[in-house]
Short mmCIF file of C-alpha atoms and ligand atoms in Angstrom, two decimals:
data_model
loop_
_atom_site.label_atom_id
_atom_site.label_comp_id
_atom_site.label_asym_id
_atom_site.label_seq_id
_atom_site.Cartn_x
_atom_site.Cartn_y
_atom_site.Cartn_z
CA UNK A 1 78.69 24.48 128.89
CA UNK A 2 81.58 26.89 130.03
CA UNK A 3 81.53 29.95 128.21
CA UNK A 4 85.33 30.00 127.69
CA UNK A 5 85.41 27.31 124.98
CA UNK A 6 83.81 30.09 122.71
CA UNK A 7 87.19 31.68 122.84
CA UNK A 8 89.38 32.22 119.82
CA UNK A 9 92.95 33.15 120.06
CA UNK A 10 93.80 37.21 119.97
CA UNK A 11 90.07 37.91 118.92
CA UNK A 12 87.44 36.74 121.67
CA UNK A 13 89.35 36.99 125.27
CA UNK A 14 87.24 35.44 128.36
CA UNK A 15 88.65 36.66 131.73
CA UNK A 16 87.56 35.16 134.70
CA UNK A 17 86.76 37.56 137.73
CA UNK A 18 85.81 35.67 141.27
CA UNK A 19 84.57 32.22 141.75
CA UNK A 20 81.02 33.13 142.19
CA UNK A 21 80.62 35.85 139.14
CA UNK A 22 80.62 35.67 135.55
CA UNK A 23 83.94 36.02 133.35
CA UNK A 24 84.61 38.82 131.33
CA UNK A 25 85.16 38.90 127.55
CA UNK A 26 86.87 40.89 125.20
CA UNK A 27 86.09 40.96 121.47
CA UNK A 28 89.26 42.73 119.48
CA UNK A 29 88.96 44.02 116.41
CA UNK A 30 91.57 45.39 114.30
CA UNK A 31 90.34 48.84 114.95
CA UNK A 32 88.63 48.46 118.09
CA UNK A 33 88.09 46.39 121.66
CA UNK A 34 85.20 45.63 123.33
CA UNK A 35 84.63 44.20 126.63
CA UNK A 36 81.23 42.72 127.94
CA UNK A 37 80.26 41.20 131.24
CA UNK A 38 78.33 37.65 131.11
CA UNK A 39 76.76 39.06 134.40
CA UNK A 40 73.28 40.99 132.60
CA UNK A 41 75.21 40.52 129.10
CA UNK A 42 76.66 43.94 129.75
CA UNK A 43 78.73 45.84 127.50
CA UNK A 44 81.35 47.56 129.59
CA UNK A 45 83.43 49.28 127.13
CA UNK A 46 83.97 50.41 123.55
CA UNK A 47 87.30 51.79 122.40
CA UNK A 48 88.27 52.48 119.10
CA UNK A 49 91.96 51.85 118.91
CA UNK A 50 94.11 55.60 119.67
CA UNK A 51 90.58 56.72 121.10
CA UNK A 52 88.99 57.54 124.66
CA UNK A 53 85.87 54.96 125.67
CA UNK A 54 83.12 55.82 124.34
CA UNK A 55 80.97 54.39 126.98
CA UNK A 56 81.57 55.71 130.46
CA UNK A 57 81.89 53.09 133.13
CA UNK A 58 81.74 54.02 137.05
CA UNK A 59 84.99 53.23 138.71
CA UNK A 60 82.88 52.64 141.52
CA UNK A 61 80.86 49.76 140.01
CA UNK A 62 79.65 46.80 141.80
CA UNK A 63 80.47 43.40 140.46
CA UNK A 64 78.13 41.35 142.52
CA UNK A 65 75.45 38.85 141.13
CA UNK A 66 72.11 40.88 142.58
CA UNK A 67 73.45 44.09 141.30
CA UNK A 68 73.37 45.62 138.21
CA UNK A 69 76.71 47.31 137.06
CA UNK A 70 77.31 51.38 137.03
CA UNK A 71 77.84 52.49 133.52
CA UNK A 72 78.56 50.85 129.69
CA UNK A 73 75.01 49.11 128.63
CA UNK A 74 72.68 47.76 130.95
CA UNK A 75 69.86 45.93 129.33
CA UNK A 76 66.82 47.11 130.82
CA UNK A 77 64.11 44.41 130.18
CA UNK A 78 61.05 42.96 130.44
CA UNK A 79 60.61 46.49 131.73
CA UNK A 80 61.56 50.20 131.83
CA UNK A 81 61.66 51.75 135.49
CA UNK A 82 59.23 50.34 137.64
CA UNK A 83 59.07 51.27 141.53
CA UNK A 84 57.27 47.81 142.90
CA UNK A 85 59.76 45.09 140.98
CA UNK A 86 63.41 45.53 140.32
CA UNK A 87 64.34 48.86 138.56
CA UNK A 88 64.54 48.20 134.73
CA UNK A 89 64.25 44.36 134.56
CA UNK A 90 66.11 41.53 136.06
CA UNK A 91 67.87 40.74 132.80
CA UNK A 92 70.85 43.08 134.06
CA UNK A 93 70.97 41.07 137.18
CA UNK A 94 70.93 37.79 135.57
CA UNK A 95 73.96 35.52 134.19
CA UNK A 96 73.54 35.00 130.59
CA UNK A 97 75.03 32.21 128.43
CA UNK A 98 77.09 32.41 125.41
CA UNK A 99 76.04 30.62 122.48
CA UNK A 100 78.25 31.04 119.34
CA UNK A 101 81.08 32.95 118.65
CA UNK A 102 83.25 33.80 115.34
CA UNK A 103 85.27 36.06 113.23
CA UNK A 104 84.00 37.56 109.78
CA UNK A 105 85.44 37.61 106.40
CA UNK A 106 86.93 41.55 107.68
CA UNK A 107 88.00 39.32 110.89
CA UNK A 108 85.78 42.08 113.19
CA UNK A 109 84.91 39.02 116.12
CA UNK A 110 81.35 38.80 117.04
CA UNK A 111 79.54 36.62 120.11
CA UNK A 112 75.84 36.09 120.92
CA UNK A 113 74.67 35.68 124.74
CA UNK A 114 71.28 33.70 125.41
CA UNK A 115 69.03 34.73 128.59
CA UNK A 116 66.29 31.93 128.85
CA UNK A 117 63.27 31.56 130.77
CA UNK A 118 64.32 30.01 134.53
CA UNK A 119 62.67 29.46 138.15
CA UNK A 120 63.82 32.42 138.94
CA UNK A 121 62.26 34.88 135.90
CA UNK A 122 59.25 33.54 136.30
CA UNK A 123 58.43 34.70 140.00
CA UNK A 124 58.88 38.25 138.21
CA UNK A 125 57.62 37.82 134.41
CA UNK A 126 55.71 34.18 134.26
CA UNK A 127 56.35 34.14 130.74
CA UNK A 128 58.63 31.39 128.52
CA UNK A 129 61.23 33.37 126.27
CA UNK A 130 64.16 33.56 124.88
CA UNK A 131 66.13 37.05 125.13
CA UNK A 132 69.56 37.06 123.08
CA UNK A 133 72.36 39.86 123.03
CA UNK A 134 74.65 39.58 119.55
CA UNK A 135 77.18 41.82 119.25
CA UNK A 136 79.95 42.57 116.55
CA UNK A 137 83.31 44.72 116.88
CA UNK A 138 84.68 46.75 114.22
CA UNK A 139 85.47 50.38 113.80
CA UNK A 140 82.37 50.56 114.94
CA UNK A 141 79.78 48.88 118.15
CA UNK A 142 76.82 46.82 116.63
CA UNK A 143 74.83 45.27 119.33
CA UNK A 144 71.57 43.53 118.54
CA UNK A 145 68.36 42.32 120.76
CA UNK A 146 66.01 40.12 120.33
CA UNK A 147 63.53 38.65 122.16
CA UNK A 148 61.27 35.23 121.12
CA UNK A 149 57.62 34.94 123.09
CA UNK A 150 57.99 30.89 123.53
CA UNK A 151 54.90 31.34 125.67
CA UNK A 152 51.10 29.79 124.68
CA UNK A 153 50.17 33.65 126.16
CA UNK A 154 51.35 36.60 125.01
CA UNK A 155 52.98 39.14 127.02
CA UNK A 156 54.08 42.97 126.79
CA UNK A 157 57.31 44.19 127.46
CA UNK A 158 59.20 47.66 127.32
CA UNK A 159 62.95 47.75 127.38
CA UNK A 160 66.17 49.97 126.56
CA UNK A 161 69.64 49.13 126.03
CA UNK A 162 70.50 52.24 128.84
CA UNK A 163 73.59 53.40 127.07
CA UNK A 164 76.13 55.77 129.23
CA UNK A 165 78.24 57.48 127.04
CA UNK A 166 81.49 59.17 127.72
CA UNK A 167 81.77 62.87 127.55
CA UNK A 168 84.85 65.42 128.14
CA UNK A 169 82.37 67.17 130.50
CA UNK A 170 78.69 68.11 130.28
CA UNK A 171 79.64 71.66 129.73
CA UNK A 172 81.39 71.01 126.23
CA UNK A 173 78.63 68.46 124.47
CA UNK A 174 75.12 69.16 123.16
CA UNK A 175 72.79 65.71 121.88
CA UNK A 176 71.46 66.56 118.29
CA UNK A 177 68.67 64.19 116.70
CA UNK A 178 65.73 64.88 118.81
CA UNK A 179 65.02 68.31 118.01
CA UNK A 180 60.81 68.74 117.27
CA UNK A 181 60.70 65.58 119.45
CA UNK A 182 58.02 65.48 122.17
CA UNK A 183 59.29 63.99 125.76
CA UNK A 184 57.80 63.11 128.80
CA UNK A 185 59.55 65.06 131.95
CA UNK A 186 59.98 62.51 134.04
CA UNK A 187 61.02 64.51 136.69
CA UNK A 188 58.18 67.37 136.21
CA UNK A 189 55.00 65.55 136.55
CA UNK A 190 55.49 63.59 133.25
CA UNK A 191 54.61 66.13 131.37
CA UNK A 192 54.68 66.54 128.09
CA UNK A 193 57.20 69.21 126.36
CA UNK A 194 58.47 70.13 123.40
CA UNK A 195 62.20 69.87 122.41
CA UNK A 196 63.72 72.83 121.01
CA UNK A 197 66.73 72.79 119.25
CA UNK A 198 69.50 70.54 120.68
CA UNK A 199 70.32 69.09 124.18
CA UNK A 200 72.08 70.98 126.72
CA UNK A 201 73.02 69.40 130.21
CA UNK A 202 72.70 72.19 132.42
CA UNK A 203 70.97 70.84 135.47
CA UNK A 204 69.74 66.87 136.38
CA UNK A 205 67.66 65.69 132.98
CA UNK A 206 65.48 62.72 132.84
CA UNK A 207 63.53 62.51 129.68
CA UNK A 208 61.53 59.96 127.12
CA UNK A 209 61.34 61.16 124.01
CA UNK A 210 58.86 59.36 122.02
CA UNK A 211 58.00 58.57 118.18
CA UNK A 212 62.27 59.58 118.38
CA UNK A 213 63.29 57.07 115.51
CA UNK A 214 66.17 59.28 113.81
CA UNK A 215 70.22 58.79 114.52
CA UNK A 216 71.01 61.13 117.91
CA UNK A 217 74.81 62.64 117.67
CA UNK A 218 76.70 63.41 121.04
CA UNK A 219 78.65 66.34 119.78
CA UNK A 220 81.47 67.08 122.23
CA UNK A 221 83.94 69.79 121.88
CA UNK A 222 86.20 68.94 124.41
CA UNK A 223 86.93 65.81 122.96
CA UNK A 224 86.70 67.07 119.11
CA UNK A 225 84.69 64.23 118.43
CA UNK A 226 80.78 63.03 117.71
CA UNK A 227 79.76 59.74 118.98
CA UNK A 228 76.96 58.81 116.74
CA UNK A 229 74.66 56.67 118.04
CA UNK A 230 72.06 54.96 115.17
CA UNK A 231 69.06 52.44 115.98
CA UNK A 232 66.52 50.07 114.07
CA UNK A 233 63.08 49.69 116.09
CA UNK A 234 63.39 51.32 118.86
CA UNK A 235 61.15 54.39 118.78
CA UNK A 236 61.92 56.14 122.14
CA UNK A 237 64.77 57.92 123.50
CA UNK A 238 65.78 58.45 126.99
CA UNK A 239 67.95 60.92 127.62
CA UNK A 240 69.61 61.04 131.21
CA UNK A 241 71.91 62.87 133.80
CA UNK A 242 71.39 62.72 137.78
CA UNK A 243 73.50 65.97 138.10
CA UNK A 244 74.92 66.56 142.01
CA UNK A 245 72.43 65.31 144.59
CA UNK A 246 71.03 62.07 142.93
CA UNK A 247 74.49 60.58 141.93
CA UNK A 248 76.07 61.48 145.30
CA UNK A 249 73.01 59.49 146.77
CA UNK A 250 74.45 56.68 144.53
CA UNK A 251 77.08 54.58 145.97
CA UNK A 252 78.10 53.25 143.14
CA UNK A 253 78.55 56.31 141.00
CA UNK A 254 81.93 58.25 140.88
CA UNK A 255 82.22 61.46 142.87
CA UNK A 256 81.80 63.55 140.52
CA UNK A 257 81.11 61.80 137.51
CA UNK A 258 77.76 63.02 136.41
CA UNK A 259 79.96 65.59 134.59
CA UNK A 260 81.63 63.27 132.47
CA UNK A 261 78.63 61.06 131.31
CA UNK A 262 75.72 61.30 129.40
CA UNK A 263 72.97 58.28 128.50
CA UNK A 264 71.04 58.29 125.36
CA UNK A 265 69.01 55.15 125.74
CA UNK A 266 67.79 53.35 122.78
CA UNK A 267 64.23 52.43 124.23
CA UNK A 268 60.82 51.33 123.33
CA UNK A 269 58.60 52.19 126.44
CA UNK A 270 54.89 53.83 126.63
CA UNK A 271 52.81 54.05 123.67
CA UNK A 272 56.15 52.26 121.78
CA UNK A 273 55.87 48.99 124.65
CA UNK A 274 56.14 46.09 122.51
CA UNK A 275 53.60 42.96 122.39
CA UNK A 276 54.56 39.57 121.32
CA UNK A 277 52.36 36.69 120.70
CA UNK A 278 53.13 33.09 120.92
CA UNK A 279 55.92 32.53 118.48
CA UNK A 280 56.50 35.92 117.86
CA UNK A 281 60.52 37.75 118.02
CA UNK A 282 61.28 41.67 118.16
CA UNK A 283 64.76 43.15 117.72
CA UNK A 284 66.00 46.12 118.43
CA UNK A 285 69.40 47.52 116.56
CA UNK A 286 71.71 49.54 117.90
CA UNK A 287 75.27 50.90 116.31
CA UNK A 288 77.82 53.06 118.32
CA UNK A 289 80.73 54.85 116.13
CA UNK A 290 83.12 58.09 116.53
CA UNK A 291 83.91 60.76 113.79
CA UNK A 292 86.30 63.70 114.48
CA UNK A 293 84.20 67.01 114.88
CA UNK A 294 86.90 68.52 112.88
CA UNK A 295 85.38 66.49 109.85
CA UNK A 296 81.78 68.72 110.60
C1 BG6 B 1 67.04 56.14 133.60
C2 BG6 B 1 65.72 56.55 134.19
O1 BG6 B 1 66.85 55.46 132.40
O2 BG6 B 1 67.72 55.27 134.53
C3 BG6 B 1 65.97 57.25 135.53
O3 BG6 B 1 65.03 57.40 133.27
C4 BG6 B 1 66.75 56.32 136.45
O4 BG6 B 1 64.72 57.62 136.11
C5 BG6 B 1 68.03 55.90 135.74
O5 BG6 B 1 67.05 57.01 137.65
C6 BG6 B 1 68.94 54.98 136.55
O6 BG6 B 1 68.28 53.87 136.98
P1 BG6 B 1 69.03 52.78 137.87
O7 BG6 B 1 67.97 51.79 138.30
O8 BG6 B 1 70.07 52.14 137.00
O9 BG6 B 1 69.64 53.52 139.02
#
Protein backbone atom coordinates (compact mmCIF):
# COMPACT_ATOMS: atom_id res chain seq x y z
CA UNK A 1 0.00 0.00 0.00
CA UNK A 2 1.80 3.39 -0.84
CA UNK A 3 2.63 5.21 2.12
CA UNK A 4 1.46 8.57 0.69
CA UNK A 5 -2.29 7.88 1.04
CA UNK A 6 -1.61 8.33 4.89
CA UNK A 7 -1.19 11.95 4.06
CA UNK A 8 -3.42 14.69 5.39
CA UNK A 9 -3.40 18.13 4.03
CA UNK A 10 -0.89 20.83 5.92
CA UNK A 11 -0.32 18.21 8.80
CA UNK A 12 1.39 14.85 7.52
CA UNK A 13 3.64 15.86 4.27
CA UNK A 14 5.21 12.69 2.30
CA UNK A 15 8.08 13.80 -0.02
CA UNK A 16 9.37 11.53 -2.36
CA UNK A 17 13.29 11.41 -2.74
CA UNK A 18 14.69 8.96 -5.77
CA UNK A 19 12.94 6.14 -7.40
CA UNK A 20 14.65 3.47 -5.51
CA UNK A 21 14.47 5.07 -1.73
CA UNK A 22 11.84 5.70 0.65
CA UNK A 23 9.82 9.15 0.77
CA UNK A 24 10.17 11.48 3.37
CA UNK A 25 7.46 12.76 5.75
CA UNK A 26 6.80 15.65 7.64
CA UNK A 27 4.42 15.79 10.62
CA UNK A 28 3.54 19.75 11.45
CA UNK A 29 2.34 20.74 14.40
CA UNK A 30 1.23 24.05 15.37
CA UNK A 31 4.31 24.54 17.40
CA UNK A 32 6.62 22.26 15.85
CA UNK A 33 7.82 20.08 12.51
CA UNK A 34 9.10 16.91 12.33
CA UNK A 35 10.55 15.06 9.54
CA UNK A 36 11.21 11.19 9.45
CA UNK A 37 12.69 8.96 6.81
CA UNK A 38 10.61 5.62 5.87
CA UNK A 39 14.20 4.30 5.13
CA UNK A 40 15.04 2.63 9.08
CA UNK A 41 11.85 4.76 10.32
CA UNK A 42 14.31 7.51 11.05
CA UNK A 43 13.58 10.66 12.66
CA UNK A 44 15.64 13.29 10.91
CA UNK A 45 14.63 16.40 12.56
CA UNK A 46 12.79 18.13 15.38
CA UNK A 47 12.18 21.87 15.34
CA UNK A 48 10.14 23.70 17.53
CA UNK A 49 8.76 26.57 15.56
CA UNK A 50 11.37 30.07 16.07
CA UNK A 51 13.91 27.32 17.38
CA UNK A 52 17.30 25.63 16.14
CA UNK A 53 16.95 21.52 15.51
CA UNK A 54 17.21 19.87 18.21
CA UNK A 55 18.55 16.81 16.63
CA UNK A 56 21.75 17.25 14.68
CA UNK A 57 21.75 15.71 11.25
CA UNK A 58 25.15 15.24 9.15
CA UNK A 59 25.05 17.29 6.02
CA UNK A 60 27.07 14.63 4.77
CA UNK A 61 24.51 11.82 5.19
CA UNK A 62 24.01 9.00 2.92
CA UNK A 63 20.57 8.33 1.58
CA UNK A 64 21.13 4.92 0.16
CA UNK A 65 19.05 1.72 1.01
CA UNK A 66 22.18 -0.44 2.72
CA UNK A 67 23.18 2.52 4.72
CA UNK A 68 22.09 3.81 7.72
CA UNK A 69 21.70 7.71 7.85
CA UNK A 70 24.32 10.19 9.82
CA UNK A 71 22.51 11.90 12.59
CA UNK A 72 18.57 12.49 13.97
CA UNK A 73 17.42 8.84 15.44
CA UNK A 74 18.63 5.73 14.21
CA UNK A 75 16.88 2.78 15.67
CA UNK A 76 19.40 0.47 16.74
CA UNK A 77 17.71 -3.02 16.99
CA UNK A 78 17.58 -6.38 17.47
CA UNK A 79 20.98 -5.31 18.73
CA UNK A 80 23.37 -2.72 20.25
CA UNK A 81 26.96 -2.63 18.53
CA UNK A 82 28.04 -5.82 17.43
CA UNK A 83 31.41 -6.30 15.35
CA UNK A 84 30.41 -9.78 13.36
CA UNK A 85 26.66 -8.59 12.01
CA UNK A 86 25.70 -5.14 10.97
CA UNK A 87 26.54 -2.37 13.56
CA UNK A 88 23.37 -1.74 15.74
CA UNK A 89 20.70 -3.82 13.89
CA UNK A 90 19.41 -3.91 10.42
CA UNK A 91 16.20 -2.14 11.38
CA UNK A 92 18.02 1.28 10.38
CA UNK A 93 18.80 -0.22 7.08
CA UNK A 94 15.45 -1.52 6.40
CA UNK A 95 12.27 0.25 4.67
CA UNK A 96 9.49 0.37 7.05
CA UNK A 97 5.76 0.72 6.30
CA UNK A 98 3.33 3.19 7.50
CA UNK A 99 0.30 2.02 9.03
CA UNK A 100 -2.09 4.74 10.37
CA UNK A 101 -1.90 8.22 10.55
CA UNK A 102 -4.11 11.15 12.26
CA UNK A 103 -4.48 14.40 13.98
CA UNK A 104 -5.58 14.74 17.78
CA UNK A 105 -8.23 16.67 19.44
CA UNK A 106 -4.98 19.58 20.02
CA UNK A 107 -4.49 18.77 16.08
CA UNK A 108 -0.53 17.74 17.07
CA UNK A 109 -0.37 14.93 13.79
CA UNK A 110 0.91 11.61 14.74
CA UNK A 111 1.97 8.39 12.28
CA UNK A 112 2.99 4.82 13.20
CA UNK A 113 5.63 2.84 10.91
CA UNK A 114 5.50 -1.13 10.97
CA UNK A 115 8.91 -3.20 10.43
CA UNK A 116 7.79 -6.94 10.02
CA UNK A 117 9.55 -10.08 9.93
CA UNK A 118 10.88 -10.70 6.00
CA UNK A 119 13.39 -13.11 3.99
CA UNK A 120 15.71 -10.86 4.53
CA UNK A 121 15.61 -10.37 8.71
CA UNK A 122 15.64 -13.67 9.13
CA UNK A 123 19.20 -14.55 7.62
CA UNK A 124 20.27 -12.09 10.58
CA UNK A 125 17.61 -12.60 13.56
CA UNK A 126 15.44 -15.95 12.57
CA UNK A 127 12.82 -14.72 14.66
CA UNK A 128 8.89 -13.65 13.59
CA UNK A 129 8.10 -10.02 14.99
CA UNK A 130 6.61 -7.15 14.65
CA UNK A 131 8.72 -3.84 15.46
CA UNK A 132 6.54 -0.50 15.24
CA UNK A 133 7.80 3.25 15.48
CA UNK A 134 4.67 5.78 16.63
CA UNK A 135 5.43 9.06 16.85
CA UNK A 136 3.45 12.34 17.81
CA UNK A 137 4.40 16.17 17.16
CA UNK A 138 3.63 18.86 19.45
CA UNK A 139 5.63 21.37 21.35
CA UNK A 140 7.23 18.59 22.14
CA UNK A 141 8.90 14.92 20.25
CA UNK A 142 7.10 11.72 21.57
CA UNK A 143 8.36 8.72 19.81
CA UNK A 144 7.34 5.26 20.95
CA UNK A 145 8.77 1.50 20.29
CA UNK A 146 7.49 -1.48 20.50
CA UNK A 147 8.32 -4.67 19.61
CA UNK A 148 5.76 -8.04 19.53
CA UNK A 149 7.74 -11.69 19.75
CA UNK A 150 5.21 -13.42 17.06
CA UNK A 151 7.69 -16.27 17.30
CA UNK A 152 6.78 -20.05 18.94
CA UNK A 153 10.66 -19.28 20.49
CA UNK A 154 11.60 -16.61 22.33
CA UNK A 155 14.37 -14.41 21.57
CA UNK A 156 16.58 -11.56 23.30
CA UNK A 157 17.17 -8.37 21.97
CA UNK A 158 19.02 -5.05 23.07
CA UNK A 159 18.29 -1.83 21.30
CA UNK A 160 18.52 2.16 21.55
CA UNK A 161 16.81 4.81 19.79
CA UNK A 162 20.70 6.48 19.17
CA UNK A 163 19.58 10.03 19.54
CA UNK A 164 22.13 12.90 18.15
CA UNK A 165 21.30 15.97 19.59
CA UNK A 166 22.21 19.41 18.50
CA UNK A 167 24.56 21.48 20.51
CA UNK A 168 26.02 25.21 20.04
CA UNK A 169 29.42 23.47 20.56
CA UNK A 170 30.71 20.84 22.97
CA UNK A 171 32.54 23.48 24.85
CA UNK A 172 29.26 25.37 26.07
CA UNK A 173 26.91 22.14 27.19
CA UNK A 174 27.25 19.76 30.15
CA UNK A 175 24.52 16.36 30.25
CA UNK A 176 22.89 16.38 33.81
CA UNK A 177 20.78 13.17 34.93
CA UNK A 178 23.37 10.58 35.26
CA UNK A 179 25.31 11.80 38.03
CA UNK A 180 26.02 8.58 40.78
CA UNK A 181 25.41 6.51 37.60
CA UNK A 182 27.84 3.62 36.95
CA UNK A 183 29.04 3.25 33.06
CA UNK A 184 30.89 0.94 31.20
CA UNK A 185 34.03 2.73 29.27
CA UNK A 186 33.66 1.44 26.23
CA UNK A 187 36.63 2.75 25.02
CA UNK A 188 38.88 1.82 28.27
CA UNK A 189 38.58 -1.84 28.55
CA UNK A 190 34.83 -1.70 29.50
CA UNK A 191 35.45 -0.84 32.61
CA UNK A 192 33.42 0.09 35.06
CA UNK A 193 33.48 3.88 36.51
CA UNK A 194 31.76 6.01 38.44
CA UNK A 195 30.07 9.26 37.20
CA UNK A 196 30.78 12.27 39.07
CA UNK A 197 28.85 15.16 38.82
CA UNK A 198 27.70 16.15 35.28
CA UNK A 199 28.98 15.43 31.69
CA UNK A 200 31.65 17.33 30.15
CA UNK A 201 32.79 16.65 26.43
CA UNK A 202 36.31 17.28 26.60
CA UNK A 203 37.90 14.53 24.59
CA UNK A 204 36.10 11.38 22.37
CA UNK A 205 33.38 9.73 25.05
CA UNK A 206 31.74 6.47 24.55
CA UNK A 207 29.83 5.35 27.54
CA UNK A 208 26.74 2.93 28.85
CA UNK A 209 25.44 3.99 31.74
CA UNK A 210 23.37 1.41 33.30
CA UNK A 211 20.35 1.07 35.92
CA UNK A 212 20.23 5.16 34.30
CA UNK A 213 16.29 5.39 34.40
CA UNK A 214 15.97 9.26 35.42
CA UNK A 215 15.24 12.32 32.73
CA UNK A 216 19.02 13.44 31.31
CA UNK A 217 19.04 17.45 30.49
CA UNK A 218 21.51 18.75 27.69
CA UNK A 219 22.19 22.08 29.25
CA UNK A 220 23.78 24.35 26.62
CA UNK A 221 24.83 27.82 27.18
CA UNK A 222 25.52 28.83 23.89
CA UNK A 223 22.21 28.23 22.82
CA UNK A 224 20.44 29.43 26.27
CA UNK A 225 18.47 26.47 26.14
CA UNK A 226 18.02 22.71 27.84
CA UNK A 227 16.89 20.00 25.64
CA UNK A 228 15.31 17.62 28.01
CA UNK A 229 15.27 14.36 27.03
CA UNK A 230 12.68 11.90 29.31
CA UNK A 231 12.19 7.96 28.79
CA UNK A 232 9.80 5.05 30.02
CA UNK A 233 11.71 1.52 30.06
CA UNK A 234 14.69 2.01 28.90
CA UNK A 235 17.22 1.60 31.71
CA UNK A 236 20.58 2.42 29.99
CA UNK A 237 22.11 5.44 28.67
CA UNK A 238 24.68 5.85 26.09
CA UNK A 239 26.33 8.76 25.97
CA UNK A 240 28.54 9.50 22.79
CA UNK A 241 31.09 11.81 20.91
CA UNK A 242 33.88 10.50 18.34
CA UNK A 243 35.85 13.79 18.90
CA UNK A 244 38.67 14.49 15.86
CA UNK A 245 40.16 11.25 14.59
CA UNK A 246 37.10 8.82 14.62
CA UNK A 247 34.63 11.25 12.84
CA UNK A 248 37.25 12.34 10.27
CA UNK A 249 37.59 8.48 9.62
CA UNK A 250 33.80 8.80 8.93
CA UNK A 251 32.78 9.73 5.54
CA UNK A 252 29.68 10.53 6.26
CA UNK A 253 30.17 12.83 9.20
CA UNK A 254 30.66 16.67 8.74
CA UNK A 255 34.18 18.06 9.00
CA UNK A 256 34.05 19.20 11.96
CA UNK A 257 30.92 18.38 13.40
CA UNK A 258 31.72 16.33 16.41
CA UNK A 259 31.72 19.83 18.03
CA UNK A 260 28.29 20.55 17.42
CA UNK A 261 26.63 17.17 18.43
CA UNK A 262 26.11 15.19 21.26
CA UNK A 263 24.03 11.57 21.53
CA UNK A 264 22.28 10.58 24.62
CA UNK A 265 20.85 7.25 23.60
CA UNK A 266 17.83 5.94 25.23
CA UNK A 267 19.00 2.17 25.42
CA UNK A 268 18.38 -1.08 27.06
CA UNK A 269 21.62 -3.18 26.45
CA UNK A 270 23.69 -5.59 28.98
CA UNK A 271 22.24 -6.64 32.13
CA UNK A 272 18.96 -4.29 30.86
CA UNK A 273 18.79 -6.69 27.22
CA UNK A 274 15.27 -7.44 26.98
CA UNK A 275 13.62 -11.09 26.55
CA UNK A 276 10.34 -11.69 24.97
CA UNK A 277 8.44 -14.83 24.86
CA UNK A 278 5.97 -15.97 22.37
CA UNK A 279 3.26 -13.37 22.41
CA UNK A 280 5.02 -11.10 24.42
CA UNK A 281 5.48 -6.83 23.39
CA UNK A 282 8.09 -4.31 25.09
CA UNK A 283 8.02 -0.54 24.55
CA UNK A 284 10.26 1.81 25.11
CA UNK A 285 9.17 5.76 25.53
CA UNK A 286 10.96 8.43 24.62
CA UNK A 287 10.00 12.43 24.77
CA UNK A 288 12.30 15.25 23.35
CA UNK A 289 11.35 19.04 24.46
CA UNK A 290 13.31 22.55 24.82
CA UNK A 291 13.04 25.07 27.79
CA UNK A 292 15.00 28.39 27.79
CA UNK A 293 18.00 28.12 30.33
CA UNK A 294 17.04 31.56 31.25
CA UNK A 295 13.88 29.90 32.95
CA UNK A 296 16.72 27.76 35.37
C1 LIG B 1 27.44 4.46 19.68
C2 LIG B 1 28.42 3.41 20.13
O1 LIG B 1 26.19 4.21 20.22
O2 LIG B 1 27.35 4.43 18.24
C3 LIG B 1 29.78 3.69 19.47
O3 LIG B 1 28.52 3.42 21.55
C4 LIG B 1 29.61 3.72 17.95
O4 LIG B 1 30.72 2.69 19.87
C5 LIG B 1 28.55 4.75 17.60
O5 LIG B 1 30.86 4.07 17.37
C6 LIG B 1 28.28 4.91 16.11
O6 LIG B 1 27.98 3.72 15.52
P1 LIG B 1 27.69 3.65 13.95
O7 LIG B 1 27.55 2.18 13.62
O8 LIG B 1 26.42 4.41 13.71
O9 LIG B 1 28.87 4.30 13.28
Amino acid sequence: MPSEKFGIADKIIFEKRAEDYPPFVTLVSKQSHCKIALHGAHILSFIPHGSPDLLWLSSKALYQNDKAIRGGIPICWPWFGSSDKPSHGFARIHSWEVIRSGVDEEENPHITLQLVSNDASKKLFDYKFCAELSVTVSDTLDVQFSVINRDEKTFTITEALHTYFRISHVDSVKVTGLEGCSFIDQLDHDKEKLQQGAIKIKAEVDRIYQNSVDTCTICDEGLRRNIIVSKTDSKSTVVWNPWIQKSAAMADFDEGGYQHMVCVESANIGDHQITLKPGERHMMKLNISESSSLET
